[in-house]
Short mmCIF file of C-alpha atoms and ligand atoms in Angstrom, two decimals:
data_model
loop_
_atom_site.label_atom_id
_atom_site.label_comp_id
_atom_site.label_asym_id
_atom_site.label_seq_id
_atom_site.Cartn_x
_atom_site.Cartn_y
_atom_site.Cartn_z
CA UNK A 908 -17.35 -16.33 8.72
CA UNK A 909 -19.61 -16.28 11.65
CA UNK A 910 -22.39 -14.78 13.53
CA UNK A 911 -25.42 -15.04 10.58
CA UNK A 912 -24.76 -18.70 9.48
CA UNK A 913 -27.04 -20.17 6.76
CA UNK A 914 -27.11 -23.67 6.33
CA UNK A 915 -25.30 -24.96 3.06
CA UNK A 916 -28.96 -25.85 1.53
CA UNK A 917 -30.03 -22.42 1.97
CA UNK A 918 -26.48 -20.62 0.98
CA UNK A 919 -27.22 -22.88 -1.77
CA UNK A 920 -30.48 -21.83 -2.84
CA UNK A 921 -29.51 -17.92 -2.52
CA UNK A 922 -26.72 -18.19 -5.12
CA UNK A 923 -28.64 -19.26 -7.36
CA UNK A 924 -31.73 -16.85 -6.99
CA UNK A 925 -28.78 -14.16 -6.80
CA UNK A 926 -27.06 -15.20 -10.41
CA UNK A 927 -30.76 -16.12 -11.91
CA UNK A 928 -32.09 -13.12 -14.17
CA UNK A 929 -35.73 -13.81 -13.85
CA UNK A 930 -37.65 -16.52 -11.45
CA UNK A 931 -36.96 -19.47 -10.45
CA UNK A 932 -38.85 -22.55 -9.55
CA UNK A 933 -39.20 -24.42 -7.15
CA UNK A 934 -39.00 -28.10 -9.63
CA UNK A 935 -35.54 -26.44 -11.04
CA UNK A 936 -34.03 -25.68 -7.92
CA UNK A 937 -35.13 -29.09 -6.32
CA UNK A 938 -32.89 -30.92 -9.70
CA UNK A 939 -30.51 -28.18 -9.70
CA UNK A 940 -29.14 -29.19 -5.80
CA UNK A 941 -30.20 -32.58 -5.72
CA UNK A 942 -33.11 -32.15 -3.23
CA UNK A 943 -37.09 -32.47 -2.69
CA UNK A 944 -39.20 -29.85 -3.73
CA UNK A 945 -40.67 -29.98 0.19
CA UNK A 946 -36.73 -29.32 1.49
CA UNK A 947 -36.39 -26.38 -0.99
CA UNK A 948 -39.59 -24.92 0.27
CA UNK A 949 -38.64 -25.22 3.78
CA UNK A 950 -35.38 -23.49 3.02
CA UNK A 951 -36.93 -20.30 1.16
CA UNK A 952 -39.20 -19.69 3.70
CA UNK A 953 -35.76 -19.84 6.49
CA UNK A 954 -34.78 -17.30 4.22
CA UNK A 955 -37.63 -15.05 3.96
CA UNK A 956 -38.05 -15.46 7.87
CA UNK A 957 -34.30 -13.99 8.32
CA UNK A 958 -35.35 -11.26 6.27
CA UNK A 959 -34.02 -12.30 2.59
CA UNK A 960 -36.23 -10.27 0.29
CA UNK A 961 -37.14 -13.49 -1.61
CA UNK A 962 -41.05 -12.98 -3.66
CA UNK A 963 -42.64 -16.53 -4.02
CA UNK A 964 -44.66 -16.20 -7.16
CA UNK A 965 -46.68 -19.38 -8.37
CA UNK A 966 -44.48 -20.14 -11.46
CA UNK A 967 -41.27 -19.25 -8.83
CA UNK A 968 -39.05 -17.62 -6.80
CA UNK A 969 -37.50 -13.92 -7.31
CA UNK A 970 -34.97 -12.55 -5.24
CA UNK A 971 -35.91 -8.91 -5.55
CA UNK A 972 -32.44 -7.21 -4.33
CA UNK A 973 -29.51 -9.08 -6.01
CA UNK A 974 -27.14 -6.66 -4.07
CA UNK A 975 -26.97 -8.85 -1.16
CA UNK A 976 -23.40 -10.88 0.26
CA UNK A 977 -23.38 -14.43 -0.10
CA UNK A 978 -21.17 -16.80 2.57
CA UNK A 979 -18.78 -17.51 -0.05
CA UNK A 980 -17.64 -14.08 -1.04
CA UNK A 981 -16.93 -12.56 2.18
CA UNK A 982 -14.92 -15.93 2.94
CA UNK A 983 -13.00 -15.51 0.06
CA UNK A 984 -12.21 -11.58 0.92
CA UNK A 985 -11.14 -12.79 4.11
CA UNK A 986 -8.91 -15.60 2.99
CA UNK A 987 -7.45 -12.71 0.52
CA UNK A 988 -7.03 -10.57 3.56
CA UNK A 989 -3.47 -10.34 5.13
CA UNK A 990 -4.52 -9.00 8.37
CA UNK A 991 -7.78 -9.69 8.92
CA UNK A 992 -9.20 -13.16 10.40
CA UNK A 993 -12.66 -13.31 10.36
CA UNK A 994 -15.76 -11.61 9.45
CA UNK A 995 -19.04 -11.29 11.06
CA UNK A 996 -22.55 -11.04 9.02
CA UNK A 997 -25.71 -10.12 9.27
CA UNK A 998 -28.74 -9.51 6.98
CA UNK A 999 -29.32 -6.35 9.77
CA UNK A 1000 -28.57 -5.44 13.15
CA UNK A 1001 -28.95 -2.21 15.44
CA UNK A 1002 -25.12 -0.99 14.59
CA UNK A 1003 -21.91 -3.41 13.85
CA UNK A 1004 -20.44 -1.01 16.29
CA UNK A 1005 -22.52 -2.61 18.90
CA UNK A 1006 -21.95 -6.32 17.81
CA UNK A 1007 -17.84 -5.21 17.47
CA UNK A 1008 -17.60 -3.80 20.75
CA UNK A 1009 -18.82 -7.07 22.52
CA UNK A 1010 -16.52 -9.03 20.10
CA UNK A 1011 -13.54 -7.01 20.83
CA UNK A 1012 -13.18 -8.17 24.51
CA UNK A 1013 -12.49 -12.11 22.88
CA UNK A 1014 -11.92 -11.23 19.35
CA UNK A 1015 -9.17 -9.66 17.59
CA UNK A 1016 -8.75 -8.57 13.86
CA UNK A 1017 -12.35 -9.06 12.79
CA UNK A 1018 -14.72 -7.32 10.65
CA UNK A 1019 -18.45 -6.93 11.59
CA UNK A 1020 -20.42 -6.31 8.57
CA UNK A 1021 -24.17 -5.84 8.29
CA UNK A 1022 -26.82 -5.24 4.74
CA UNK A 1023 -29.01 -2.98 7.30
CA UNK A 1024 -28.27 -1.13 10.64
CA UNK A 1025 -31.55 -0.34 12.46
CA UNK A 1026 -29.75 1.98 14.56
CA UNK A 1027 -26.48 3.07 12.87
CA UNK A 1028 -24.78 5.97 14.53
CA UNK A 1029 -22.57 8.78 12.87
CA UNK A 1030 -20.31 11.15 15.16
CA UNK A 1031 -21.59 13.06 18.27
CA UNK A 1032 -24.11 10.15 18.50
CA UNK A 1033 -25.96 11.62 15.79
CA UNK A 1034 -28.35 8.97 13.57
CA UNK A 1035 -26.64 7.29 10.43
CA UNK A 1036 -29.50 5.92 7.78
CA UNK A 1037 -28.30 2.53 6.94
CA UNK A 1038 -30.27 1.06 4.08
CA UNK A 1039 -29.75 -2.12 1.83
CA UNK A 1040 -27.20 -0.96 -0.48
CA UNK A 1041 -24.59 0.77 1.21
CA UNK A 1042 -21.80 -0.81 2.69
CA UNK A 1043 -22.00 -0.87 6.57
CA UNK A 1044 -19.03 -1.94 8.33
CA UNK A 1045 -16.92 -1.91 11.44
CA UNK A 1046 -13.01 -3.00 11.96
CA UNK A 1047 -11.96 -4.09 15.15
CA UNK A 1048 -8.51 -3.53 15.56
CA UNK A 1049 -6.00 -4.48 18.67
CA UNK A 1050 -2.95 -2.68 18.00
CA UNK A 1051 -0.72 -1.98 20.48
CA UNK A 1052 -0.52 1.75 19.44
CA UNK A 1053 0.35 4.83 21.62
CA UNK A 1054 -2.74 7.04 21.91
CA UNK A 1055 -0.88 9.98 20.64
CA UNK A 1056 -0.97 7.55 17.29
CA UNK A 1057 -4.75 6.97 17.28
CA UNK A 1058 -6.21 9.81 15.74
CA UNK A 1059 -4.13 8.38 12.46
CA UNK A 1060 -6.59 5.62 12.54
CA UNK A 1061 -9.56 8.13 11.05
CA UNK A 1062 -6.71 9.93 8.17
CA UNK A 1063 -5.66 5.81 7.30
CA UNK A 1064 -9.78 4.90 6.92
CA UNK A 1065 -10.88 7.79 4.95
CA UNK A 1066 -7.96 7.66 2.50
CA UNK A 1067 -8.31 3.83 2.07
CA UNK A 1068 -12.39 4.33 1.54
CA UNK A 1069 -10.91 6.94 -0.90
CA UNK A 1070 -8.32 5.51 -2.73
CA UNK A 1071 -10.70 2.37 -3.02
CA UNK A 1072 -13.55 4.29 -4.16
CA UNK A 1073 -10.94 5.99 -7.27
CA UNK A 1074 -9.85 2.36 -7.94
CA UNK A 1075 -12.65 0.19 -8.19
CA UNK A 1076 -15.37 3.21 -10.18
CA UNK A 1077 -12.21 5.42 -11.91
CA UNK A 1078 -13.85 8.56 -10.11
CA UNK A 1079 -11.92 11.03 -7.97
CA UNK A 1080 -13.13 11.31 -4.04
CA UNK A 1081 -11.79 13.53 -1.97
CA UNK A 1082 -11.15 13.91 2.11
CA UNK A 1083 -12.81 16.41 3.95
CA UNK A 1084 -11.32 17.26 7.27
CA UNK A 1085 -12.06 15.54 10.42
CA UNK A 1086 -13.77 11.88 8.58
CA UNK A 1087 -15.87 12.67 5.42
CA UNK A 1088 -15.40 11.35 2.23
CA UNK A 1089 -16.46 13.31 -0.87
CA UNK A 1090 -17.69 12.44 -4.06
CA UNK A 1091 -18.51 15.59 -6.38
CA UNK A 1092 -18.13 17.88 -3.22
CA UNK A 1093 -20.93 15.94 -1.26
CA UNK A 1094 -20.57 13.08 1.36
CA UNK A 1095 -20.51 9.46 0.09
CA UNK A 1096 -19.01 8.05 3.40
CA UNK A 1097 -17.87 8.80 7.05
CA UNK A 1098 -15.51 7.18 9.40
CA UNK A 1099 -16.45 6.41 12.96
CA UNK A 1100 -13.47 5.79 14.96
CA UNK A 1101 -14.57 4.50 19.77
CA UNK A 1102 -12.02 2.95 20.99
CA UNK A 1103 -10.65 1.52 24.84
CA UNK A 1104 -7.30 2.32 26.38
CA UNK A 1105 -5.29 2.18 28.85
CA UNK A 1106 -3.03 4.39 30.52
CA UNK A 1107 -1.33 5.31 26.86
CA UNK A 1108 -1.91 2.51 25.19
CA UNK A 1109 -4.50 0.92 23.04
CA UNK A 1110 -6.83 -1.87 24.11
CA UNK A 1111 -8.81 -1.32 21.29
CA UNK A 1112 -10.13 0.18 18.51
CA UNK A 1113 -13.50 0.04 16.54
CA UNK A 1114 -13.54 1.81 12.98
CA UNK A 1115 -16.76 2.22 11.95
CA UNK A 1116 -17.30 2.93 7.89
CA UNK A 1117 -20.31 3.54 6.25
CA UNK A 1118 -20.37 3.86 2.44
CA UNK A 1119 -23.46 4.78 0.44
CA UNK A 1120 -23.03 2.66 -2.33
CA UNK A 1121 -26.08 1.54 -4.10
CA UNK A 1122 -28.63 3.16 -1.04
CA UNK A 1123 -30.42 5.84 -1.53
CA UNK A 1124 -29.97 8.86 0.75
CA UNK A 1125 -31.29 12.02 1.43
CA UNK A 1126 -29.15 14.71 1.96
CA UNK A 1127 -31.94 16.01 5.10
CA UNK A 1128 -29.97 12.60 6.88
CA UNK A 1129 -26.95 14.34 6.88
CA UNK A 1130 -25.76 17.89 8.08
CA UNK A 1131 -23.85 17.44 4.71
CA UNK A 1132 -25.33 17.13 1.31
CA UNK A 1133 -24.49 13.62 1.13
CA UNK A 1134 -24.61 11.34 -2.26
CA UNK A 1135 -24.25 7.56 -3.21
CA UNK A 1136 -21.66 6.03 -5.27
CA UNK A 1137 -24.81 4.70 -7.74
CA UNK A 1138 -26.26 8.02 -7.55
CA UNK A 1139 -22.80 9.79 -8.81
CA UNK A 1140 -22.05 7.12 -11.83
CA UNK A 1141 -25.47 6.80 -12.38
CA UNK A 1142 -25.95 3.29 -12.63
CA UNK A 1143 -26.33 0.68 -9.72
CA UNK A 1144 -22.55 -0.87 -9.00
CA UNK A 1145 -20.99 -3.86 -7.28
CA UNK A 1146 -20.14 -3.72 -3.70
CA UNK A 1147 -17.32 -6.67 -3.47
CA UNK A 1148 -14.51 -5.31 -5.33
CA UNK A 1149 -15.19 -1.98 -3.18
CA UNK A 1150 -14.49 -3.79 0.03
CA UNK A 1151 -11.66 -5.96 -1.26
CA UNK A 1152 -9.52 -2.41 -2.13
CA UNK A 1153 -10.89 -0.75 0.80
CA UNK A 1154 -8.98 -3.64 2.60
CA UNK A 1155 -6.17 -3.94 0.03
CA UNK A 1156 -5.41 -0.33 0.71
CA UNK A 1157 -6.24 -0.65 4.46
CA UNK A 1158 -3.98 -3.49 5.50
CA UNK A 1159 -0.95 -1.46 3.31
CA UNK A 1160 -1.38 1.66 5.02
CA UNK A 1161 -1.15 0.32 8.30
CA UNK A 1162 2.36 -1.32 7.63
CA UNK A 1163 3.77 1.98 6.38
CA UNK A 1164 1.48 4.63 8.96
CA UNK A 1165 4.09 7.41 7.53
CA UNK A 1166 2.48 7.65 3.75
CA UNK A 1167 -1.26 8.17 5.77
CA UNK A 1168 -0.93 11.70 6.01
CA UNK A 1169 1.20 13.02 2.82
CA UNK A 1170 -2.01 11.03 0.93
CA UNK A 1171 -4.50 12.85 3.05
CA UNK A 1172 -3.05 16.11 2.01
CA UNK A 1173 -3.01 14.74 -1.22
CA UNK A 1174 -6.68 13.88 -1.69
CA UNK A 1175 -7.79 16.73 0.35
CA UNK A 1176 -10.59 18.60 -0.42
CA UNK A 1177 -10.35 21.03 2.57
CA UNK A 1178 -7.06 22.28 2.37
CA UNK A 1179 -6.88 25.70 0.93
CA UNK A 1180 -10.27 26.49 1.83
CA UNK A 1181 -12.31 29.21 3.06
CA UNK A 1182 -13.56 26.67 6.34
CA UNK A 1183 -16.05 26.88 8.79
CA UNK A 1184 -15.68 24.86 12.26
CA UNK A 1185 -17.82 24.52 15.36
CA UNK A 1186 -15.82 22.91 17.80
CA UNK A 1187 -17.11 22.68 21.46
CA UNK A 1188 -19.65 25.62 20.66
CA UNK A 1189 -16.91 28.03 19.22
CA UNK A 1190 -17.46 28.68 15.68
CA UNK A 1191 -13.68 29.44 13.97
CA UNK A 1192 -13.82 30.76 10.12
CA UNK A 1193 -10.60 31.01 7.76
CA UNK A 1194 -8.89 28.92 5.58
CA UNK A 1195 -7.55 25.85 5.88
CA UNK A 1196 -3.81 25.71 5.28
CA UNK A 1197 -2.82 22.28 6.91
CA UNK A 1198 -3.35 19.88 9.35
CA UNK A 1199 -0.18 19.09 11.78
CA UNK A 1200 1.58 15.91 13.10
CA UNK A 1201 -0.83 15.52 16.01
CA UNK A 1202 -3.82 15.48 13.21
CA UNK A 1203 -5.37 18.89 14.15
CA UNK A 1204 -6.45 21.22 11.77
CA UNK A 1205 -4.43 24.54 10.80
CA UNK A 1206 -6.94 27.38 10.35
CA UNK A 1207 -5.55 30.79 9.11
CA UNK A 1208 -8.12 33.53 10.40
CA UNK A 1209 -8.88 36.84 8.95
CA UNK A 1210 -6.58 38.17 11.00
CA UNK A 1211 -3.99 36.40 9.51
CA UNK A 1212 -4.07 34.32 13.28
CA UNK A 1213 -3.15 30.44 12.77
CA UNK A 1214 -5.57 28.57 14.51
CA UNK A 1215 -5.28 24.62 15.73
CA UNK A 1216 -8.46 22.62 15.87
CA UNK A 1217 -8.37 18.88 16.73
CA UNK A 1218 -11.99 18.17 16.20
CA UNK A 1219 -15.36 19.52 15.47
CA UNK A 1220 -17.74 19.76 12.56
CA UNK A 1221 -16.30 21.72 9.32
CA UNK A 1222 -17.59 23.41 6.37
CA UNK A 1223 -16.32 24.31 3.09
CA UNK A 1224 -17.39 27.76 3.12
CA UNK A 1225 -17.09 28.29 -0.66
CA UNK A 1226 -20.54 26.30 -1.38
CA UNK A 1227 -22.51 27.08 1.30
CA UNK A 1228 -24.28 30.16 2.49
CA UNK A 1229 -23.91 29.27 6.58
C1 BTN B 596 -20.12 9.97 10.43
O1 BTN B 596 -19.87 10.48 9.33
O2 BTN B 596 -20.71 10.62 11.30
C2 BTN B 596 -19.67 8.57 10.72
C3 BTN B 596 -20.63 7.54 10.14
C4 BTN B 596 -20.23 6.11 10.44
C5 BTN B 596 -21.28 5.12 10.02
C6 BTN B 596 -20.81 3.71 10.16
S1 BTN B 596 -21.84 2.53 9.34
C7 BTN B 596 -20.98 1.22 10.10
C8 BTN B 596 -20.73 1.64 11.53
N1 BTN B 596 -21.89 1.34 12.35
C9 BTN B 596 -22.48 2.43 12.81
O3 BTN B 596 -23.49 2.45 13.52
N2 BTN B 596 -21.81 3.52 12.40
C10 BTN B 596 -20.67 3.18 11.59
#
């Protein structure tokens, strides 16, 4: 793991504010590790500095969000992960899509994974809210795909952050048509696919995926009413075993890219319908019957027309009065 190193002392120190139920103090921690009261000071305030939310109280130490990565987990994931190498973290950062896009020039089959975006970005540049909590995360991928292939990359990421989702809670989210994914009919995540190419072939690709997991949201962030995983079970959940099936599911797709879309159909909750798309200012209304080999969506107008679109903003017609 990379970028956001702590030092062992303070990796340390944060594992055991994470797993302790109340405070802490300082005299335990300094017999606990082995170390002088003065070095575990000088560590906690590292911490705070890098943006920890550590409270120093006078009988101790509190770490007030528990829902925070430490070194050793995301190492572990990664040593788990068949196709993945390394992974990149940070406490917050504008987007990871910024931080991948540099790394993709040098680095291949990486994950860049932040607790906070300061400026995390949705589709059509639109802002994404990225709050402790949720899980904030892009894949940088260097797959020597055609670009006729690439649009598959968005269908594979949604039904992985699906299928995981169902796994890891037992709850039943859904697709929605171009890169949502839907938990009781309203957004819980979106998939944000830039890449670089050549000619017809892929340099690179960057899969951005942002899951509101324990965050809270508002649905005014979203053009969708959106919801968090927490918010839909009702209770506050782990993030880790979320990622590790996202990237169980994620790594198995991509060896066998013919099952992507038969499960997208499967877990759709768009097709069949009553849709409403803007694409490039034209506004298209019918039902969704399909989407085709080249990922575009099959809309069947009033007219009883069949209508392709490839991309654009969609909306179930049947809960909202547009
Ligand atoms: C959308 O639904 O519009 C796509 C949202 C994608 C958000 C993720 S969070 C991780 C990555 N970094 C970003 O700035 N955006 C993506």
């Amino acid at each position: 793991m990379k970028f956001f190193q702590n030092i062992p002392l303070e990796e340390k120190i944060l594992k055991h504010l994470k797993t302790s139920s109340g405070l802490i103090s300082g005299e335990k921690l300094s017999k606990l590790l082995g170390v002088s009261r003065v070095a575990i000071w000088k560590s906690i305030k590292k911490l705070q500095e890098k943006g920890y939310p550590i409270r120093t109280y006078k009988r101790g130490y509190l770490l007030e969000n528990k829902d925070i990565f430490l070194r050793e987990e995301l190492e572990n994931l990664i040593k788990k992960s068949s196709f993945f190498e390394e992974i990149f973290y940070s406490l917050c950062t504008t987007s990871t899509m910024d931080i991948a896009r540099e790394l993709a020039e040098k680095e291949k089959k990486a994950i860049v994974l932040a607790e906070r975006q300061s400026q995390g970005r949705g589709r059509l540049g639109r802002f994404w809210e990225s709050h402790l909590g949720g899980l904030w995360f892009t894949l940088i991928l260097k797959e020597p795909l055609p670009l006729k292939e690439v649009f598959l990359l968005t269908y594979l990421s949604a039904v992985a952050v699906a299928l995981a989702i169902n796994k890891t809670y037992h709850l039943e989210a859904k697709v929605k048509w171009p890169n949502d994914v839907l938990l009781f009919e309203k957004k819980v995540a979106g998939i944000l696919l830039e890449i670089k190419a050549e000619v017809d072939l892929l340099l690179y690709a960057l899969i951005g995926i942002g899951i509101n997991v324990n965050n809270e949201v508002s649905s005014k962030d979203f053009l969708y009413p959106a919801i968090s995983i927490s918010e839909g079970l009702g209770q506050k959940v782990s993030r880790l075993p979320l990622l590790e099936n996202f990237l169980q599911q994620f790594e198995e797709l991509l060896q066998n890219k013919d099952h992507i879309l038969p499960l997208w159909r499967s877990l759709s909750d768009t097709l069949g319908k009553k849709v409403k798309v803007i694409s490039s200012g034209k506004i298209l209304i019918g039902k969704a019957i399909d989407i085709d080999n080249e990922g575009s969506l099959l809309i069947q107008t009033e007219e009883g027309k069949i209508e392709r679109v490839f991309s654009g903003d969609c909306f179930h017609l049947r809960n909202f009065i547009l």
